Amino acid sequence: MNSEIKLNLVACLCILVAIIFVIMFVLFDKKIGGNVLNQKSYKTETSFFIADKNGNQREVSEEIWNKSYKITIVTFIFLSLAMICLLYLFSRYIFIPTMKKNLQILLSFFRKV
């Protein structure tokens, strides 16, 4: 297997993992009723509060707080990597071939003139 195919497989795998983490993120947020990174979410030494989209806060355990935080951060990381992979695949298979074709058309036009 050559390196280009390996790179394409890694890019596709990264995009797939990002989609899986987004699904996990959404389901976990629905299950616990909020997200750690909302503005009204906070923690004290003994209490952990998570806010939903409307700003309603509810107290959760430290374990749930930490799980929500980790899932949010990992999801953000994989979404960033997936965007880079999409940019690579787009430029490699759509943008560059299209530009090559258009440049060849332009060069052939100017050679005729």
C-alpha positions as a printed Julia matrix, in Angstrom:
113×3 Matrix{Float64}:
   0.0    0.0     0.0
   1.54   3.31   -1.0
   1.76   6.36    1.24
  -1.0    8.3    -0.53
  -3.54   5.55    0.12
  -2.4    5.32    3.75
  -2.81   9.07    4.17
  -6.27   8.94    2.63
  -7.26   6.1     4.97
  -5.99   8.0     8.0
  -7.92  11.09    6.89
 -11.13   9.1     6.42
 -10.63   7.33    9.74
 -10.13  10.66   11.5
 -13.34  12.0     9.98
 -15.24   8.86   11.02
 -13.91   9.07   14.61
 -14.91  12.74   14.76
 -18.45  11.85   13.68
 -18.61   9.15   16.36
 -17.39  11.58   19.03
 -19.95  14.2    17.98
 -22.71  11.61   18.35
 -21.36  10.59   21.77
 -21.11  14.26   22.78
 -24.71  15.0    21.82
 -26.09  11.86   23.48
 -24.09  12.42   26.67
 -25.18  16.06   26.87
 -28.81  15.02   26.47
 -28.38  12.34   29.13
 -26.88  14.64   31.76
 -28.88  17.68   30.7
 -26.12  20.14   29.89
 -22.49  20.78   29.11
 -19.47  21.76   31.19
 -18.39  24.49   28.79
 -21.64  26.46   28.97
 -21.12  29.89   30.51
 -23.24  29.19   33.57
 -21.57  25.86   34.39
 -19.19  26.06   37.29
 -17.65  24.06   40.1
 -16.73  24.74   43.67
 -14.66  22.59   45.99
 -17.57  20.27   46.76
 -20.26  21.02   44.16
 -20.38  20.69   40.38
 -23.06  22.44   38.34
 -23.84  21.94   34.66
 -25.99  24.36   32.67
 -28.19  23.49   29.72
 -28.87  25.65   26.64
 -31.41  27.76   28.54
 -29.05  28.43   31.43
 -30.82  26.11   33.86
 -28.27  24.67   36.25
 -28.29  21.28   37.9
 -25.87  19.69   40.31
 -23.93  16.64   39.14
 -21.24  14.43   40.58
 -17.54  15.04   40.06
 -17.33  11.94   37.88
 -20.0   13.2    35.47
 -18.39  16.64   35.44
 -15.03  15.12   34.48
 -16.56  12.83   31.84
 -18.4   15.75   30.27
 -15.23  17.84   30.24
 -13.15  15.05   28.67
 -15.74  14.21   26.01
 -16.05  17.9    25.11
 -12.28  18.41   24.76
 -11.7   15.18   22.81
 -14.62  16.0    20.5
 -13.16  19.44   19.82
  -9.74  17.94   19.05
 -11.14  15.34   16.66
 -13.38  17.9    14.96
 -10.33  20.09   14.38
  -8.41  17.16   12.92
 -11.41  16.19   10.79
 -11.6   19.7     9.36
  -7.91  19.53    8.42
  -8.47  16.12    6.82
 -11.48  17.42    4.88
  -9.4   20.35    3.67
  -6.68  17.96    2.53
  -9.11  15.65    0.72
 -10.93  18.59   -0.87
  -7.75  20.21   -2.12
  -6.22  16.91   -3.27
  -9.2   15.52   -5.18
 -11.39  18.52   -6.08
  -9.56  21.85   -5.98
  -6.18  20.95   -7.52
  -7.58  18.81  -10.4
 -10.14  21.51  -11.21
  -7.49  24.22  -11.19
  -5.19  22.12  -13.38
  -7.92  21.67  -15.94
  -8.83  25.37  -15.9
  -5.2   26.42  -16.21
  -4.71  24.08  -19.16
  -7.75  25.61  -20.85
  -6.41  29.12  -20.22
  -2.94  28.25  -21.48
  -4.31  26.65  -24.63
  -6.46  29.74  -25.21
  -3.49  32.11  -24.86
  -1.31  29.94  -27.12
  -3.9   30.23  -29.87
  -4.07  34.01  -29.5
